[in-house]
Coordinates of C-alpha atoms in Angstrom, one line a residue:
X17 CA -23.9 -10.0 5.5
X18 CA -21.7 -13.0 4.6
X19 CA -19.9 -12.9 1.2
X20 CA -19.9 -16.5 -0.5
X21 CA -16.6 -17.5 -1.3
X22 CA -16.8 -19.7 -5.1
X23 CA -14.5 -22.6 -4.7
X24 CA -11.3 -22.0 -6.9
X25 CA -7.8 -24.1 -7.9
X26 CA -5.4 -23.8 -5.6
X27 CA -3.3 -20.9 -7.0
X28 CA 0.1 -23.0 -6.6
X29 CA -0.9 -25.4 -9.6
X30 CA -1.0 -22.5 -12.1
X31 CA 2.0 -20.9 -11.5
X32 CA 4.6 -21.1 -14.2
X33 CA 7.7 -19.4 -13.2
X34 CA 8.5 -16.3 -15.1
X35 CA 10.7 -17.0 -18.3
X36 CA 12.3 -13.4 -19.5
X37 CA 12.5 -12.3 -23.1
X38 CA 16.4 -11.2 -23.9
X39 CA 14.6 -8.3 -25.5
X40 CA 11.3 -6.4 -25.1
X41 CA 9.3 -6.3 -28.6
X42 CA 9.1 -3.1 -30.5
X43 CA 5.5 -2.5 -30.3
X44 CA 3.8 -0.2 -28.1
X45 CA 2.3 -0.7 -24.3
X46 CA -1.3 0.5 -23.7
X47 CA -0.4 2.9 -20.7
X48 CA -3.5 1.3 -18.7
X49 CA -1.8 1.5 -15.0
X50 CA -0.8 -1.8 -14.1
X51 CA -0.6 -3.2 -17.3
X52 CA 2.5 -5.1 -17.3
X53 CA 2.3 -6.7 -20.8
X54 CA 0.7 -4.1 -22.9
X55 CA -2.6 -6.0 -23.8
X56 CA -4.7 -3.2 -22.4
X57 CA -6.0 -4.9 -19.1
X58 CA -4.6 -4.3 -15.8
X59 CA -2.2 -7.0 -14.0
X60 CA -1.9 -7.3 -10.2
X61 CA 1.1 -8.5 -8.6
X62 CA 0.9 -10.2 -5.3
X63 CA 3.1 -10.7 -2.6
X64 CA 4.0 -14.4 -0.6
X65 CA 6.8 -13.1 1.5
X66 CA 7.4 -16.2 3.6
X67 CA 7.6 -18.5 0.3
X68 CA 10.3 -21.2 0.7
X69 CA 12.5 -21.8 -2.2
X70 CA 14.1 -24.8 -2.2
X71 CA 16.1 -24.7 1.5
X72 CA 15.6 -21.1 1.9
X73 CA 12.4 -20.6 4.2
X74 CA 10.4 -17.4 4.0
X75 CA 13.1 -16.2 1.2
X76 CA 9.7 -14.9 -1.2
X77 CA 7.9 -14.5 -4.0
X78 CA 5.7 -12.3 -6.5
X79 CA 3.0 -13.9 -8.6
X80 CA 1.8 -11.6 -11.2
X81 CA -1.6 -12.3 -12.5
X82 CA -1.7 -11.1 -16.1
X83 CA -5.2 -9.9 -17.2
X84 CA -6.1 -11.6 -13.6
X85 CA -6.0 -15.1 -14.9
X86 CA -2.5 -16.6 -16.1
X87 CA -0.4 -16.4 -13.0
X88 CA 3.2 -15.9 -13.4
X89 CA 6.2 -16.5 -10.1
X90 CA 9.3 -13.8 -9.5
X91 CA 11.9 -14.8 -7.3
X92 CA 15.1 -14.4 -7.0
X93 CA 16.1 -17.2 -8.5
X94 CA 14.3 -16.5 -12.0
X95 CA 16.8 -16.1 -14.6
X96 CA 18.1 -12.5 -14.9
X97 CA 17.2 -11.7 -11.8
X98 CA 20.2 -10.4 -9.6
X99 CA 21.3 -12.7 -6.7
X100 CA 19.4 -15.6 -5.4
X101 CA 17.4 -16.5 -3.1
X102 CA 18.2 -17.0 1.0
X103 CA 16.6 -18.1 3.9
X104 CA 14.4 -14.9 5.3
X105 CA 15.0 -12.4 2.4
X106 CA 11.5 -11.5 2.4
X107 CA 11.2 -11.2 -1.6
X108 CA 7.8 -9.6 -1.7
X109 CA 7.9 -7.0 1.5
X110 CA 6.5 -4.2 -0.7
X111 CA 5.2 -3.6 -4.1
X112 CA 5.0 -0.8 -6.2
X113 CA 3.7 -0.4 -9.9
X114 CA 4.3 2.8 -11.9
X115 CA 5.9 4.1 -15.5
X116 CA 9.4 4.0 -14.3
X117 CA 11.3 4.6 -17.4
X118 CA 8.7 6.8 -19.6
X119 CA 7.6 3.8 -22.0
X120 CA 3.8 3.7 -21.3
X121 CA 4.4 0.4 -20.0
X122 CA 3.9 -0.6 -16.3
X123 CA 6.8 -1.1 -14.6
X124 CA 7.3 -2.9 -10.9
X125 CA 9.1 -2.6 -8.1
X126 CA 9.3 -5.2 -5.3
X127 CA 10.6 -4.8 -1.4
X128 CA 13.2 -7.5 -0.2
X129 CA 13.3 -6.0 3.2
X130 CA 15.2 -8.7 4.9
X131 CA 18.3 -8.9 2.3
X132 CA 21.5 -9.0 3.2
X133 CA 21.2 -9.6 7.6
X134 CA 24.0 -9.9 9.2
X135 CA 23.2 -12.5 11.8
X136 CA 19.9 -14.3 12.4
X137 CA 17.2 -12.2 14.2
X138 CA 18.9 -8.8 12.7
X139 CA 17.2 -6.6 10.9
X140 CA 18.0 -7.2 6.9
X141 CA 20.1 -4.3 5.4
X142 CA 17.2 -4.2 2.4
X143 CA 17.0 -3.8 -1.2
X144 CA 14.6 -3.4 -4.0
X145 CA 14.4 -5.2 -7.4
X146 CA 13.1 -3.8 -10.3
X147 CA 11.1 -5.1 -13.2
X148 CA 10.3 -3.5 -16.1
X149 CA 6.7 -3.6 -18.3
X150 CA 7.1 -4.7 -22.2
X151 CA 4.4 -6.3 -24.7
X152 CA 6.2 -9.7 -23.6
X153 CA 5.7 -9.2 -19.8
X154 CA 7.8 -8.0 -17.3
X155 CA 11.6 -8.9 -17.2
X156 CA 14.4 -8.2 -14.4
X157 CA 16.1 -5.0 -14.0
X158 CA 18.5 -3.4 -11.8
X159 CA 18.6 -4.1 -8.1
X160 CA 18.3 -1.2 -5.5
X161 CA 20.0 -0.6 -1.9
X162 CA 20.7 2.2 0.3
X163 CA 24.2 2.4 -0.8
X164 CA 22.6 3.9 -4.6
X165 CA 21.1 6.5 -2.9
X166 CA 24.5 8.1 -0.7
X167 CA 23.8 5.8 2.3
X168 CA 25.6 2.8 4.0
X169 CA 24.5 -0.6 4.1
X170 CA 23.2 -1.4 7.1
X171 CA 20.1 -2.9 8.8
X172 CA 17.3 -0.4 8.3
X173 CA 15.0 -2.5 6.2
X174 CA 15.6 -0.4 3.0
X175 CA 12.3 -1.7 0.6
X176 CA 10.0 -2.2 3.6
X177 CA 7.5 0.4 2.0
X178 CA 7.3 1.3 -1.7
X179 CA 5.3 3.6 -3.4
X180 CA 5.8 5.6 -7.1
X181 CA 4.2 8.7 -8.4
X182 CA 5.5 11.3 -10.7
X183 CA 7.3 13.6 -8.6
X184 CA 8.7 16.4 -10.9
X185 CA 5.8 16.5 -13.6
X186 CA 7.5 15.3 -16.3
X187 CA 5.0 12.2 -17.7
X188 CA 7.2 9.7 -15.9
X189 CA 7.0 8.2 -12.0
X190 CA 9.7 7.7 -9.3
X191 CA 10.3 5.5 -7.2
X192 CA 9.5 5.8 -3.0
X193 CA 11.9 3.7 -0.9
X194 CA 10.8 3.3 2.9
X195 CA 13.7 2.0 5.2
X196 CA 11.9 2.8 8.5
X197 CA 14.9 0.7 10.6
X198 CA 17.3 3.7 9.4
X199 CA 17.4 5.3 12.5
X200 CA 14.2 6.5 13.2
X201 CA 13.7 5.7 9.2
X202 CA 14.4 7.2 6.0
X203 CA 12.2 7.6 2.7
X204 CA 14.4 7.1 -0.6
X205 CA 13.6 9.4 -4.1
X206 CA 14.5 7.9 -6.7
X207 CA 14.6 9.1 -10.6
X208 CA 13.7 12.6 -9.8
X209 CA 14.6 14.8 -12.7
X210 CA 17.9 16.3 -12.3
X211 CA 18.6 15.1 -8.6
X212 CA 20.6 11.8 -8.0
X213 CA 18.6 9.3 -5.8
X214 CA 18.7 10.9 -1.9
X215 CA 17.3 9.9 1.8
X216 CA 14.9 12.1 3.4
X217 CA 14.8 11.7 7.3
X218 CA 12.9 13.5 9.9
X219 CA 15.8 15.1 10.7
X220 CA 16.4 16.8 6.7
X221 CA 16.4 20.5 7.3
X222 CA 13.3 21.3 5.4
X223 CA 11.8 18.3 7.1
X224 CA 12.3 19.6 10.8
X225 CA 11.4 16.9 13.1
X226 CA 12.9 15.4 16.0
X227 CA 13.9 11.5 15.6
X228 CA 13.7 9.0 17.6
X229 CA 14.6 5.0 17.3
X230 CA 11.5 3.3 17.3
X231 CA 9.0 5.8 15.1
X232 CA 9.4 4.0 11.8
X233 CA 9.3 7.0 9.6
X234 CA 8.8 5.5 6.2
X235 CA 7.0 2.2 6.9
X236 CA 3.6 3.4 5.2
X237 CA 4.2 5.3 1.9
X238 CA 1.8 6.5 -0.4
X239 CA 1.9 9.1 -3.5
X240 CA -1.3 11.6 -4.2
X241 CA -1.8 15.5 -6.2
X242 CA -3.3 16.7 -3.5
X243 CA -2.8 20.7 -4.7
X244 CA -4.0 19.4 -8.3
X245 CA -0.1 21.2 -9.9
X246 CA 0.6 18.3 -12.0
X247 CA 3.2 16.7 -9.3
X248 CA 2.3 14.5 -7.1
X249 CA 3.7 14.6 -3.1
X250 CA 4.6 12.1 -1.2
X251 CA 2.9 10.8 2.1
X252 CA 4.8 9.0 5.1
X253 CA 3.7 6.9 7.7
X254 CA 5.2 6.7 11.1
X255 CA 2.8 4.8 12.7
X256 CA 5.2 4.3 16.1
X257 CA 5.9 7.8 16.2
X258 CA 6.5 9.2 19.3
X259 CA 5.5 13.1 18.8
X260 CA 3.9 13.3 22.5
X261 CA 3.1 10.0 23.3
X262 CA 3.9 6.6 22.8
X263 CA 3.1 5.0 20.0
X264 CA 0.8 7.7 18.3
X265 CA 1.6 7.5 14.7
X266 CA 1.9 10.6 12.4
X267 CA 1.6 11.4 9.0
X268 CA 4.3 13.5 6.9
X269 CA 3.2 15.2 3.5
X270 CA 6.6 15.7 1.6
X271 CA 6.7 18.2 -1.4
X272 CA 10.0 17.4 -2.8
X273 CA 10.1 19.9 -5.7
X274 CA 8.8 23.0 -3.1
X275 CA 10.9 21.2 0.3
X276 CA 7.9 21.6 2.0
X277 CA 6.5 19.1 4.7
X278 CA 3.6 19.1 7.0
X279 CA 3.0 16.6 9.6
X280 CA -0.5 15.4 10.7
X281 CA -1.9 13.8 13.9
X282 CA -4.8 13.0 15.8
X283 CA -3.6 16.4 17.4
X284 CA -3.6 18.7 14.2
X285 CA -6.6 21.8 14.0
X286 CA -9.7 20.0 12.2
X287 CA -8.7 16.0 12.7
X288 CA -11.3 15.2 15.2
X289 CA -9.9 12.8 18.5
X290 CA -7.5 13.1 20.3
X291 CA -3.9 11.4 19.9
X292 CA -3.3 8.5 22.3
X293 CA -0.8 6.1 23.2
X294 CA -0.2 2.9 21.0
X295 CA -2.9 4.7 18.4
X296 CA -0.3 3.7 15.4
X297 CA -2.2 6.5 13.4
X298 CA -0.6 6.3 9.5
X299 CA -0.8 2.4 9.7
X300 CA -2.4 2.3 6.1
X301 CA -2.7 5.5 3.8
X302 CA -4.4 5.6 0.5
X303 CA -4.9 8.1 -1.9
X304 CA -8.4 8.9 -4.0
X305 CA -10.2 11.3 -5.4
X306 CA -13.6 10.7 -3.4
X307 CA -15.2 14.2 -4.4
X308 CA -14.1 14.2 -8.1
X309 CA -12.6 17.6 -8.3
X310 CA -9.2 16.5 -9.4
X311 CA -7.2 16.6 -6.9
X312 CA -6.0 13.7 -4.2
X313 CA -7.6 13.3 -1.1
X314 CA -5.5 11.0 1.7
X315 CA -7.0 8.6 4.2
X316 CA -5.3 7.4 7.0
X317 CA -5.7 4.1 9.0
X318 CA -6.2 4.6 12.2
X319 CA -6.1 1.0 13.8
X320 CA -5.0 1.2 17.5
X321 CA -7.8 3.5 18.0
X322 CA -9.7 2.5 21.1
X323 CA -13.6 3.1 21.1
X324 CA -14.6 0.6 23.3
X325 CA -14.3 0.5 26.9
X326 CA -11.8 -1.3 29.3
X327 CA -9.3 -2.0 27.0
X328 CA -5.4 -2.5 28.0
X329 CA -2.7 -1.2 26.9
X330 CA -1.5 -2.6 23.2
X331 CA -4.8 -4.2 22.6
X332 CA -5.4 -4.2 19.1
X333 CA -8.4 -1.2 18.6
X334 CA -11.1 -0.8 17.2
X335 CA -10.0 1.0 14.5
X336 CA -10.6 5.1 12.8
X337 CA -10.1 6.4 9.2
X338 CA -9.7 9.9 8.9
X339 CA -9.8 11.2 5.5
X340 CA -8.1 14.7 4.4
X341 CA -9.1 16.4 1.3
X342 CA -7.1 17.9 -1.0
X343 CA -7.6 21.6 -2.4
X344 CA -5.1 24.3 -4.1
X345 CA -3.2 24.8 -1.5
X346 CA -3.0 21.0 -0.6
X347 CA -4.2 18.4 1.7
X348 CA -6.8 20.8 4.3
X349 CA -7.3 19.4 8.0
X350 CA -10.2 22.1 7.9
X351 CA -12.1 19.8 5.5
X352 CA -11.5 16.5 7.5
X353 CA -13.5 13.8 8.6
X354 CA -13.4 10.2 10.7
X355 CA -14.6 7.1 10.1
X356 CA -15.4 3.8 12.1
X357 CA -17.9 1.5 12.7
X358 CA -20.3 3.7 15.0
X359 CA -21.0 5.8 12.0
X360 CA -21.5 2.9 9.4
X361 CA -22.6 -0.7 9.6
X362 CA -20.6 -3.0 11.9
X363 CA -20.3 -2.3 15.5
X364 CA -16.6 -1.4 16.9
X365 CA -15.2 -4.1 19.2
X366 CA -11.4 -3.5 20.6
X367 CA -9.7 -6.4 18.3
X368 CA -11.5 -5.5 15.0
X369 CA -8.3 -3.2 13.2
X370 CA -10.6 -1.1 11.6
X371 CA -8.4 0.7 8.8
X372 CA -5.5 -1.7 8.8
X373 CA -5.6 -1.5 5.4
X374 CA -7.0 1.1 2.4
X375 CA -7.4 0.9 -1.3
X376 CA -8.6 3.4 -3.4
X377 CA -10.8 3.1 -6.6
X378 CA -13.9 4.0 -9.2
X379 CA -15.7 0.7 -8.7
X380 CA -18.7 1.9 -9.6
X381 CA -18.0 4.1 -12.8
X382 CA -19.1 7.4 -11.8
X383 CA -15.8 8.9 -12.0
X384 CA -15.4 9.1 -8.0
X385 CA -13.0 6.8 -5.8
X386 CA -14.4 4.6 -3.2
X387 CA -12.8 3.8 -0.6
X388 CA -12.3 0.5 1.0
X389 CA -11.9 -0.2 4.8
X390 CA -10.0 -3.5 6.1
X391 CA -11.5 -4.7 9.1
X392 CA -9.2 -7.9 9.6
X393 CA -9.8 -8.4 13.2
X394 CA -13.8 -8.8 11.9
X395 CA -12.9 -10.4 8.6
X396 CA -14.1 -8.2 6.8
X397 CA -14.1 -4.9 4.7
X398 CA -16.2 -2.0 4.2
X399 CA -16.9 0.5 1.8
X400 CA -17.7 4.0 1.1
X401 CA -19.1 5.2 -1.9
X402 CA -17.8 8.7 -3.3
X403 CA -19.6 11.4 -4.5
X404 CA -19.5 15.1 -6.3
X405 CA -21.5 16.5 -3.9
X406 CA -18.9 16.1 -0.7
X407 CA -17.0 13.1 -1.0
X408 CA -17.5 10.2 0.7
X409 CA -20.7 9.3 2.2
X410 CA -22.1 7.1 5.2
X411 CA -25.3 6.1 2.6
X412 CA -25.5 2.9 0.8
X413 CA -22.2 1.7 3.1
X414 CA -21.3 -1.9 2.2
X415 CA -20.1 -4.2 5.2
X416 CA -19.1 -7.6 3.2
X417 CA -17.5 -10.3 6.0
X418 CA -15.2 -13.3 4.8
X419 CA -13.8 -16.5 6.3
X420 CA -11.0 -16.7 8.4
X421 CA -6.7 -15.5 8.5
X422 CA -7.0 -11.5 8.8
X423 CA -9.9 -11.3 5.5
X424 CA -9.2 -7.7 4.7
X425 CA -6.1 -7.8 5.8
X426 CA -4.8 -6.5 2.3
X427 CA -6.7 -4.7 -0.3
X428 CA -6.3 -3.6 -4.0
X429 CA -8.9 -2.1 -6.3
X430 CA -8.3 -3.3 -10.0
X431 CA -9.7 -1.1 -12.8
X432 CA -12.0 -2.3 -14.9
X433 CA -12.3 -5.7 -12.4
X434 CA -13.3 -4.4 -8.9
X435 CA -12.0 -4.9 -5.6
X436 CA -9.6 -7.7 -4.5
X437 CA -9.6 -8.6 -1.0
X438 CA -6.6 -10.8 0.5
X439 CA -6.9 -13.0 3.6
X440 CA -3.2 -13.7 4.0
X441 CA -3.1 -15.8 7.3
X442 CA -5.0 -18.9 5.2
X443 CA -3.7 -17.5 1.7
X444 CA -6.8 -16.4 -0.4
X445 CA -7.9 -13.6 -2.3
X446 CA -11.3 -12.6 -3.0
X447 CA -12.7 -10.9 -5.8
X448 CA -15.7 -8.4 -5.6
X449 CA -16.7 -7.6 -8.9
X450 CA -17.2 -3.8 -9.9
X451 CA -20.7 -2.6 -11.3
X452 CA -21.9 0.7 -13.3
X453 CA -24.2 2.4 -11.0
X454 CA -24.1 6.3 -10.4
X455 CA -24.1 8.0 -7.1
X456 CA -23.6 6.8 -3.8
X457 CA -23.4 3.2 -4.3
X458 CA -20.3 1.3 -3.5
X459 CA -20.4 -0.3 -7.1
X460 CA -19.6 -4.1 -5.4
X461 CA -22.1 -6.4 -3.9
X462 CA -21.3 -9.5 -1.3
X463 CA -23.3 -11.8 -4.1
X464 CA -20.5 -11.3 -6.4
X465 CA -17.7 -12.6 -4.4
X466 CA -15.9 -15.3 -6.1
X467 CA -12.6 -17.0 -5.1
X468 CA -9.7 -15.6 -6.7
X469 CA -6.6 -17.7 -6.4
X470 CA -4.7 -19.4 -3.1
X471 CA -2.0 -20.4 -1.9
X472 CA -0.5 -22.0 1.2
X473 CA -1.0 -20.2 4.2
X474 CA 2.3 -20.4 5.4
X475 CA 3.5 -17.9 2.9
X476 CA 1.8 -15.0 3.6
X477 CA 0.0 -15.1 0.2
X478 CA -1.5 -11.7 -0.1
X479 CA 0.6 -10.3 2.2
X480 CA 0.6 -6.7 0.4
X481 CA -0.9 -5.9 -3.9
X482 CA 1.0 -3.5 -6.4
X483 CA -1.9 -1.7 -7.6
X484 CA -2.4 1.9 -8.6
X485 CA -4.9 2.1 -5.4
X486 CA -2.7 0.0 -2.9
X487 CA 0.8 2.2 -2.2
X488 CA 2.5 0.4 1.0

């Protein structure tokens, strides 16, 4: 089934650059998640990380679309901002939305991965700008790098991944840092309740894994309750993890109030397969609550998974989701399953990516998360429909295919809106409206795809969301 895409403007004759207020009004924000402006309706920030800014190739930008109509730019060169903008920066790397400073507004936090490189080709040392929400919009706040959190400055990507959840309990979030070219990588906390901001590496005592070069701890982050205590643990994906083979992936649950961590693979009692070389298992991870029972469940993109046969070595995949469900002891491999395209619509081919990307959301206003599937090698995305009676379900699945440049190759579910779908090789988004309808219906339908905004396909338009579904 073919969505059909509604012709739209071309996104790059609505933006107005961002003009800051010197002072965020007095009245109160809404506390909707992802509202950056207080009006009650959820924003969505998107990333163009290759946007040139004057001279400065690929140096980035952010367009916020505020109540998913007036478009807004960040960059480094807005007013306020610190810095400026420089050829490869990568402004845009990662995004992250959460209540940073208590306010009830939405606050954001955006990746500029390539900051700060020594020499051209090298790996950027990395930093992370902050925004904060007010009634007036979002306006510039402090900038980030390794060095805040007891760490030198040096190439390891700090900002690649973001993600925020509250951490401690305590009504407010923290911020996630991934730097996955910190060694074998590093994940930054910080705005924990009584801690300064710290690194956590495989090699943390409490953590208790070996670490090797090239396994990317920290490129994939996502935050989920999956024990239903009130704080919320972090998940890490190390999708070129090494564990016993090359290339496998893994998954690390951090508890960073308990010091706990658990590592998942292909390889872990109850996760069905088998881990294999070049799998990149923890590619994408997104956290839901398919069975409604209040507590987090995690899926895991799966993307180099091969289901066809005679493929080569670091072909693409065909693609697995496995999906672990929390309970009160946490996230339970016991209650486990996998997904792919010989259980649902589609049919698995070795280039399709299935999983590449997740996003996590009620779209159909049952009080259940759906999940989405990207299928970019495909164009394509699919969904699965949530239910109380044992999560997600194979009934009703929805397989809607788009035009060309890696469709589904981002995701974001927007409350109250539905599910955005990015194509960021030709620099679209999609929008698949969300529809009340009970039980195991994905709540979309291809019929209501309409063309959301564009942008040159050079700069990766779409490249990664801040949502409350899309943690990256």
């Amino acid at each position: 089934m073919r969505a059909a895409l509604l012709a739209s403007a071309v996104l790059t004759s609505l933006l107005v650059p961002a003009a800051f207020p010197a002072h965020a009004s007095a009245a109160a924000c809404s506390g909707v998640p992802s509202d950056f402006d207080g009006d009650g309706r959820a924003d969505l920030a998107v990333a163009a990380p290759y946007t040139r800014s004057g001279d400065h190739a690929r140096a980035g930008s952010v367009t916020v679309l505020y109540g998913m109509r007036t478009a807004r730019e960040l960059t480094q060169d807005n007013a306020g901002v610190p810095g400026e903008s420089e050829t490869g920066d990568s402004f845009g790397s990662a995004l992250a939305t959460g209540d940073f400073d208590g306010d009830r507004c939405a606050d954001l936090a955006v990746g500029v991965s390539e900051e700060d490189r020594s020499r051209p080709g090298e790996d950027g040392d990395g930093a992370v700008q902050l925004f904060h929400g007010s009634p007036d919009g979002l306006r510039p706040g402090k900038l980030i790098d390794a060095g805040d959190l007891g760490r030198k400055r040096e190439p390891g990507r700090f900002g690649a991944a973001l993600a925020a959840g509250d951490l401690d309990g305590d009504g407010d979030d923290e911020l996630v840092i991934g730097a996955p070219g910190l060694g074998g990588g590093a994940v930054g906390v910080y705005g924990l309740k009584g801690r300064e901001p710290y690194m956590i590496t495989q090699e943390t005592g409490w953590v208790g894994q070996r670490e090797r070069k090239t396994d990317q701890f920290g490129a994939v982050l996502a935050t989920g309750d999956f024990d239903g205590n009130g704080r919320a643990e972090i998940a890490v994906g190390a999708p070129a993890d090494t564990v016993l083979k090359n290339g496998q992936g893994s998954v690390t649950v951090l508890d960073v109030r308990r010091r706990r961590a658990t590592i998942l693979t292909q390889d872990s009692p109850g996760i069905s397969g088998l881990a294999e070389v070049w799998d990149f298992f923890g590619t994408a991870l997104a956290t839901g609550d398919f069975n409604a029972d209040g507590r987090d469940d995690l899926a895991i993109g799966v993307p180099g998974e091969g289901l066809s046969g005679n493929q080569r070595a670091m072909d693409y995949g065909d693609g697995t989701v496995h999906v672990v469900y929390g309970s009160r002891s946490g996230l339970r491999t016991a209650v486990s399953e996998a997904w792919s395209q010989r259980s649902v619509k589609g049919e698995p081919r070795y280039f399709d990516r299935f999983g590449a990307a997740l996003a996590a959301g009620d779209l159909n206003g049952d009080g259940d998360d759906e999940l989405a599937i990207g299928v970019p090698g495909e164009n394509a995305v699919q969904v699965l429909a949530g239910t109380r009676s044992g999560g997600l379900t194979r009934n009703h699945n929805l397989l809607v295919t788009g035009e060309g440049g890696d469709f589904g190759g981002a995701l974001a579910t927007v409350p109250g809106r539905g599910l955005v779908v990015a194509a960021p090789g030709s620099g679209r988004l999609t929008l698949l409206r969300g529809t009340v309808r009970k039980g195991s219906y994905p709540g979309i339908r291809p019929s209501s795809a309409r063309s959301l905004a564009s942008a040159p396909k050079d700069t990766l338009f779409g490249y990664t969301f801040a949502s409350p579904s899309s943690p990256r």
